[in-house]
Coordinates of C-alpha atoms in Angstrom, one line a residue:
M22 CA -21.2 -1.8 -15.3
T23 CA -23.9 0.8 -16.0
G24 CA -23.4 3.8 -18.1
N25 CA -23.7 6.1 -15.1
V26 CA -21.1 4.2 -13.2
K27 CA -18.7 4.3 -16.1
R28 CA -19.3 8.0 -16.4
R29 CA -18.5 8.5 -12.7
L30 CA -15.3 6.5 -13.1
V31 CA -14.2 8.5 -16.0
I32 CA -14.9 11.8 -14.2
A33 CA -13.0 10.5 -11.2
T34 CA -10.0 9.7 -13.3
L35 CA -10.1 13.1 -15.0
L36 CA -10.4 14.9 -11.7
T37 CA -7.3 13.3 -10.3
A38 CA -5.3 13.8 -13.4
G39 CA -6.1 17.5 -13.1
L40 CA -7.9 17.7 -16.4
V41 CA -11.4 18.6 -15.0
A42 CA -11.8 21.4 -12.5
A43 CA -13.2 20.1 -9.2
T44 CA -13.1 23.7 -7.8
P45 CA -13.1 27.1 -9.4
A46 CA -10.0 27.8 -11.4
A47 CA -8.7 30.4 -9.0
A48 CA -8.7 27.7 -6.2
Q49 CA -6.8 25.1 -8.2
P50 CA -3.3 24.3 -6.8
A51 CA -0.4 25.4 -9.0
P52 CA 1.8 22.4 -9.9
T53 CA 5.5 22.6 -8.8
A54 CA 8.2 22.9 -11.5
A55 CA 9.4 19.6 -12.8
T56 CA 12.2 18.1 -10.8
E57 CA 13.8 14.8 -10.0
Y58 CA 12.3 12.9 -7.1
P59 CA 14.6 10.6 -5.0
W60 CA 11.9 7.9 -4.5
R61 CA 10.9 6.2 -7.8
Q62 CA 9.1 2.9 -7.3
L63 CA 7.1 0.0 -8.5
M64 CA 4.8 -1.8 -6.1
V65 CA 3.6 -5.4 -7.0
D66 CA 0.7 -7.0 -5.2
T67 CA 2.2 -10.5 -4.7
G68 CA -0.1 -11.1 -1.7
R69 CA -3.2 -11.6 -3.9
E70 CA -1.5 -13.0 -7.0
Y71 CA 1.8 -15.0 -7.0
F72 CA 4.4 -13.6 -9.4
P73 CA 7.3 -15.9 -10.4
I74 CA 10.8 -14.9 -9.4
D75 CA 11.9 -14.5 -13.0
W76 CA 9.1 -12.1 -13.6
L77 CA 10.2 -10.0 -10.7
E78 CA 13.8 -10.1 -11.8
A79 CA 12.7 -8.8 -15.2
R80 CA 10.9 -5.9 -13.5
V81 CA 14.2 -5.2 -11.6
R82 CA 16.0 -4.9 -14.9
E83 CA 13.3 -2.7 -16.3
L84 CA 13.3 -0.4 -13.3
S85 CA 17.0 0.0 -13.5
A86 CA 16.9 0.8 -17.2
L87 CA 14.2 3.5 -16.6
G88 CA 16.1 5.1 -13.7
M89 CA 13.7 3.9 -11.0
N90 CA 15.2 2.7 -7.7
T91 CA 12.6 1.0 -5.5
L92 CA 10.7 -2.3 -5.7
H93 CA 7.9 -2.5 -3.1
L94 CA 6.6 -6.1 -2.6
H95 CA 3.2 -6.3 -1.1
L96 CA 3.8 -9.8 0.3
S97 CA 0.6 -10.6 2.2
D98 CA -3.1 -10.0 1.8
N99 CA -6.4 -11.7 2.3
Q100 CA -5.7 -14.1 -0.5
G101 CA -2.2 -15.0 0.3
F102 CA 0.9 -15.0 2.5
R103 CA 3.9 -15.3 0.2
L104 CA 6.9 -15.5 2.6
R105 CA 7.5 -19.1 3.6
S106 CA 7.2 -19.1 7.3
D107 CA 9.0 -21.5 9.6
T108 CA 7.7 -20.0 12.8
H109 CA 4.0 -20.2 11.6
P110 CA 3.9 -22.6 8.7
E111 CA 0.1 -22.7 9.0
V112 CA -0.2 -19.3 7.4
N113 CA 1.7 -20.2 4.2
S114 CA 0.0 -20.1 0.9
A115 CA 0.3 -22.9 -1.7
Q116 CA 2.7 -20.7 -3.6
T117 CA 5.3 -18.9 -1.5
Y118 CA 8.8 -17.5 -1.8
S119 CA 11.5 -19.4 0.1
K120 CA 14.0 -17.5 2.2
D121 CA 16.7 -18.4 -0.3
E122 CA 14.6 -17.1 -3.2
I123 CA 14.1 -13.8 -1.3
R124 CA 17.8 -13.5 -0.5
A125 CA 18.7 -14.1 -4.1
L126 CA 16.1 -11.6 -5.4
V127 CA 17.2 -8.9 -3.0
S128 CA 20.8 -9.5 -4.0
Y129 CA 19.9 -9.4 -7.6
A130 CA 18.1 -6.1 -7.2
E131 CA 21.0 -4.6 -5.3
G132 CA 23.2 -5.4 -8.3
Y133 CA 20.9 -3.2 -10.4
G134 CA 20.7 -0.4 -7.9
I135 CA 17.2 -1.3 -6.8
T136 CA 16.1 -1.3 -3.1
V137 CA 13.5 -3.9 -2.2
V138 CA 10.9 -2.7 0.3
P139 CA 8.9 -5.5 1.8
E140 CA 5.3 -5.2 3.2
I141 CA 3.5 -7.6 5.5
D142 CA 0.1 -5.8 5.7
M143 CA -1.3 -5.7 9.2
P144 CA -3.6 -5.2 11.2
S145 CA -6.0 -5.5 8.3
H146 CA -5.8 -7.5 5.1
M147 CA -4.9 -10.6 7.1
G148 CA -7.4 -13.0 5.8
Q149 CA -4.9 -15.7 4.8
I150 CA -3.3 -15.5 8.3
L151 CA -6.5 -15.3 10.3
A152 CA -8.1 -18.2 8.5
H153 CA -5.7 -20.3 10.6
H154 CA -6.2 -18.1 13.8
P155 CA -9.9 -17.4 14.0
E156 CA -9.5 -16.8 17.7
L157 CA -7.7 -13.5 16.8
Q158 CA -10.3 -12.2 14.4
L159 CA -11.8 -8.8 15.2
V160 CA -15.5 -9.4 16.1
P161 CA -17.9 -6.4 15.8
A162 CA -20.6 -5.9 18.5
H163 CA -23.3 -5.5 15.8
T164 CA -23.7 -5.6 12.1
T165 CA -26.5 -4.1 10.2
P166 CA -27.2 -5.0 6.5
A167 CA -25.6 -1.7 5.4
E168 CA -22.6 -2.4 7.6
A169 CA -22.3 -5.9 6.2
Q170 CA -22.2 -4.5 2.7
Q171 CA -19.5 -2.0 3.7
D172 CA -17.6 -4.8 5.4
S173 CA -17.7 -6.9 2.2
L174 CA -16.0 -4.1 0.3
L175 CA -13.1 -4.1 2.8
G176 CA -12.7 -7.8 3.2
G177 CA -14.9 -8.3 6.3
P178 CA -14.0 -8.4 10.0
E179 CA -12.5 -11.8 9.6
T180 CA -9.6 -10.1 7.7
K181 CA -8.7 -7.8 10.6
I182 CA -6.8 -8.9 13.7
D183 CA -8.1 -7.9 17.2
L184 CA -5.6 -5.3 18.5
S185 CA -7.2 -5.6 21.9
N186 CA -5.9 -9.2 22.2
P187 CA -2.3 -9.6 23.5
A188 CA -2.0 -12.8 21.6
S189 CA -2.4 -10.8 18.3
Y190 CA 0.9 -9.1 19.1
Q191 CA 2.7 -12.4 19.7
L192 CA 1.7 -13.6 16.2
M193 CA 2.5 -10.3 14.4
G194 CA 5.8 -10.0 16.3
D195 CA 6.8 -13.5 15.4
L196 CA 6.2 -12.8 11.7
L197 CA 8.0 -9.5 11.7
R198 CA 11.1 -10.8 13.5
E199 CA 11.3 -13.9 11.3
F200 CA 11.5 -12.0 8.1
L201 CA 13.2 -8.7 9.0
P202 CA 16.7 -10.3 8.5
L203 CA 15.9 -11.3 4.9
F204 CA 15.7 -7.6 3.8
P205 CA 18.9 -5.6 4.5
G206 CA 17.4 -2.4 3.0
P207 CA 16.5 0.5 5.2
Y208 CA 12.7 0.4 4.8
W209 CA 9.8 -1.8 5.9
H210 CA 6.2 -1.2 5.0
L211 CA 3.8 -1.9 8.0
G212 CA 0.5 -1.5 6.0
A213 CA -1.9 0.0 8.7
D214 CA -4.6 0.6 6.1
E215 CA -8.4 -0.1 6.0
Y216 CA -8.7 -1.2 9.6
V217 CA -11.6 0.4 11.5
S218 CA -13.4 3.8 11.2
D219 CA -16.6 3.1 13.1
F220 CA -15.3 2.3 16.6
D221 CA -18.8 2.1 18.1
R222 CA -19.0 -1.4 16.5
Y223 CA -15.8 -2.4 18.2
P224 CA -16.0 -1.3 21.9
Q225 CA -13.0 -3.5 22.7
L226 CA -10.8 -1.2 20.7
S227 CA -9.3 2.1 21.5
P228 CA -9.8 4.7 18.8
Y229 CA -6.0 5.0 18.9
A230 CA -5.5 1.3 18.1
V231 CA -3.8 1.9 14.8
R232 CA -1.6 4.6 16.2
D233 CA -0.5 2.2 18.9
Y234 CA 0.1 -0.6 16.4
I235 CA 2.3 1.6 14.4
A236 CA 4.3 2.7 17.4
W237 CA 4.6 -1.0 18.6
A238 CA 5.7 -2.3 15.3
S239 CA 8.1 0.6 14.7
T240 CA 9.9 -0.4 17.9
I241 CA 10.5 -3.9 16.4
L242 CA 11.8 -2.3 13.2
A243 CA 14.1 -0.1 15.2
E244 CA 15.9 -3.3 16.3
T245 CA 17.3 -3.6 12.8
G246 CA 17.5 0.1 12.0
K247 CA 14.6 0.2 9.5
T248 CA 12.4 3.1 8.7
P249 CA 8.6 2.4 8.8
I250 CA 6.3 3.2 5.9
V251 CA 2.4 3.2 6.3
W252 CA -0.6 3.9 4.1
N253 CA -2.3 7.3 5.0
D254 CA -5.9 6.2 5.5
G255 CA -5.1 4.4 8.8
L256 CA -4.0 7.8 10.4
N257 CA -7.6 8.6 11.3
W258 CA -7.5 8.6 15.1
P259 CA -9.0 11.6 16.9
G260 CA -6.9 14.7 17.8
A261 CA -3.3 15.5 17.0
L262 CA -1.4 13.2 14.6
G263 CA 1.4 12.4 17.1
L264 CA 3.2 10.3 14.5
D265 CA 7.0 9.9 14.7
Q266 CA 8.6 12.1 12.0
S267 CA 10.7 9.4 10.6
I268 CA 7.7 7.4 9.3
I269 CA 7.2 7.7 5.5
I270 CA 3.5 7.9 4.4
D271 CA 2.1 6.5 1.2
Y272 CA -0.7 8.9 0.5
W273 CA -3.2 7.1 -1.6
S274 CA -6.7 7.9 -0.4
A275 CA -8.6 11.1 0.4
G276 CA -11.5 9.1 1.7
T277 CA -13.5 8.3 -1.4
A278 CA -16.1 5.7 -0.7
P279 CA -15.9 2.8 0.0
W280 CA -12.5 3.4 1.5
I281 CA -12.0 4.6 5.1
R282 CA -12.2 8.3 5.4
T283 CA -9.4 10.4 6.8
G284 CA -9.5 14.1 7.4
R285 CA -5.7 14.4 7.3
G286 CA -4.5 16.0 4.1
P287 CA -1.0 15.9 2.8
A288 CA -0.1 19.3 4.1
E289 CA -0.9 18.3 7.7
L290 CA 1.3 15.2 7.4
A291 CA 4.1 17.2 5.9
A292 CA 3.8 19.9 8.6
N293 CA 4.3 17.1 11.2
G294 CA 7.7 16.4 9.5
N295 CA 6.8 13.2 7.7
R296 CA 8.0 12.4 4.2
L297 CA 5.3 11.5 1.6
V298 CA 5.1 9.3 -1.4
N299 CA 2.3 10.3 -3.8
A300 CA 0.5 7.0 -4.2
G301 CA -2.8 8.5 -5.4
F302 CA -5.1 5.6 -6.2
T303 CA -5.7 7.2 -9.5
P304 CA -3.6 7.8 -11.5
T305 CA -0.7 5.8 -9.9
Y306 CA -2.7 2.6 -9.4
F307 CA -2.9 -0.1 -12.1
V308 CA -5.6 -2.6 -10.9
T309 CA -5.6 -5.7 -12.9
G310 CA -9.2 -6.7 -12.3
G311 CA -12.3 -6.2 -10.2
P312 CA -14.5 -3.0 -9.8
A313 CA -11.5 -0.7 -9.1
A314 CA -10.0 -1.6 -12.4
G315 CA -12.4 0.9 -13.9
L316 CA -10.5 3.7 -12.2
N317 CA -7.2 2.9 -14.0
T318 CA -5.9 6.1 -15.7
P319 CA -5.3 5.6 -19.4
P320 CA -1.6 6.2 -20.4
A321 CA -2.7 9.2 -22.4
L322 CA -4.0 10.9 -19.3
L323 CA -1.1 9.7 -17.2
K324 CA 1.2 11.7 -19.5
L325 CA -0.6 14.9 -18.4
W326 CA -0.3 14.2 -14.6
N327 CA 2.1 16.1 -12.3
P328 CA 3.5 14.1 -9.5
S329 CA 3.1 17.0 -7.1
I330 CA -0.7 16.8 -7.3
F331 CA -2.2 14.5 -4.6
V332 CA -5.4 12.5 -4.9
D333 CA -7.3 15.3 -3.2
L334 CA -5.9 17.8 -5.8
S335 CA -3.8 19.5 -3.2
T336 CA -0.1 20.3 -3.4
L337 CA 2.3 20.9 -0.6
P338 CA 3.1 24.4 0.5
A339 CA 6.5 25.7 -0.6
A340 CA 8.0 25.3 2.9
T341 CA 7.4 21.5 3.0
R342 CA 7.5 20.8 -0.8
S343 CA 10.7 18.8 -0.5
Q344 CA 9.0 16.3 1.8
L345 CA 7.2 14.9 -1.2
I346 CA 9.9 12.4 -2.1
G347 CA 8.4 10.6 -5.1
S348 CA 5.8 8.3 -6.5
G349 CA 5.5 5.3 -8.8
I350 CA 3.2 2.7 -10.2
F351 CA 1.2 0.4 -7.9
V352 CA 0.0 -2.9 -9.3
W353 CA -3.0 -4.2 -7.4
C354 CA -4.5 -7.7 -8.2
D355 CA -7.9 -7.3 -6.6
D356 CA -9.1 -10.1 -8.8
P357 CA -6.0 -12.4 -9.0
T358 CA -7.6 -14.4 -11.9
A359 CA -8.1 -11.4 -14.1
M360 CA -4.6 -11.2 -15.7
T361 CA -1.6 -13.4 -15.7
P362 CA 1.8 -11.9 -14.9
D363 CA 2.7 -12.1 -18.6
E364 CA -0.5 -10.2 -19.5
I365 CA 0.3 -7.5 -16.9
T366 CA 3.7 -6.8 -18.4
A367 CA 2.8 -4.7 -21.4
P368 CA 0.3 -2.3 -19.9
L369 CA 2.6 -2.0 -16.8
S370 CA 5.6 -1.3 -18.9
E371 CA 3.8 1.5 -20.8
R372 CA 2.8 3.2 -17.6
L373 CA 6.3 2.7 -16.0
A374 CA 8.0 4.4 -18.9
I375 CA 5.7 7.4 -18.5
I376 CA 6.0 7.8 -14.8
A377 CA 9.7 7.2 -14.8
G378 CA 10.2 10.2 -17.0
K379 CA 8.0 12.4 -14.8
L380 CA 9.8 11.4 -11.7
R381 CA 13.1 12.2 -13.3
G382 CA 11.9 15.7 -14.3
Q383 CA 11.8 14.9 -18.0

């Protein structure tokens, strides 16, 4: 990594921590007073890197001791599908969680007052699944060298399912319905991130494809009374938001390259009636390896962060401030070989302790 790149990464971290002014001081948002947030979570990227059950149980005990209440398991990604499927065994990774293991983990977490929120990330981040269903891969009409480079940063078209193909919904529906009964909690994360922003390359798609996917999947979740959660960057269709107010939004990206841009700020989403989780990629992300690891916020700076400040440095207006329900630490394993679960424990625990105090108004 060059000195200039390191400098930009440090500045980006300082910007999001609110320690460097990105706009004139008079325009800086005023943080809200410290208060307890009802949603206090840890997310673990088990899709890219397999984490043993006993490691996850240790995190449950740690979360409970810190007054946290939610364990979000990112169970699928391009590198892995960790729920052992009977309906589609071809998508299973070499290391998976059996249904009995998941039931036991969920029950264990409940005993400690921790809600497990599962995520099967669709319609993008599906490389492990689509490697066995190439007929469902999204194929662009053209690809320039610049587009190929951008694709590589987001996994490539082969990691995205073709939402114009009816067979795609059969596969996604099979997986959702198979695993919904394993998780009795009230929430399910649908993903919906990093799909498509340049629809000229994909004339088979409607620009409202992600909106329609969310609506379709939400109908399936409604069969078991679950509330959907989505990442914010997928909400980039034209015109009005038109999103059901019950959907919770993990607000992680304000469109910083190479991520897909969205013009919808937290205030617009809150004005629609949606609840938000502050999942700003810095400082709440802890990336264990790969280029994005350079954006990890050092614990000393995390101590200075206010959970009411989003990644774009905005805060919610007073009228909708209560719709920011919380935040947490998000462990991403972009390079699953960079750190073992045991090596992740210490730096994660240091960050969890800091953010737990902030979310409890301490």
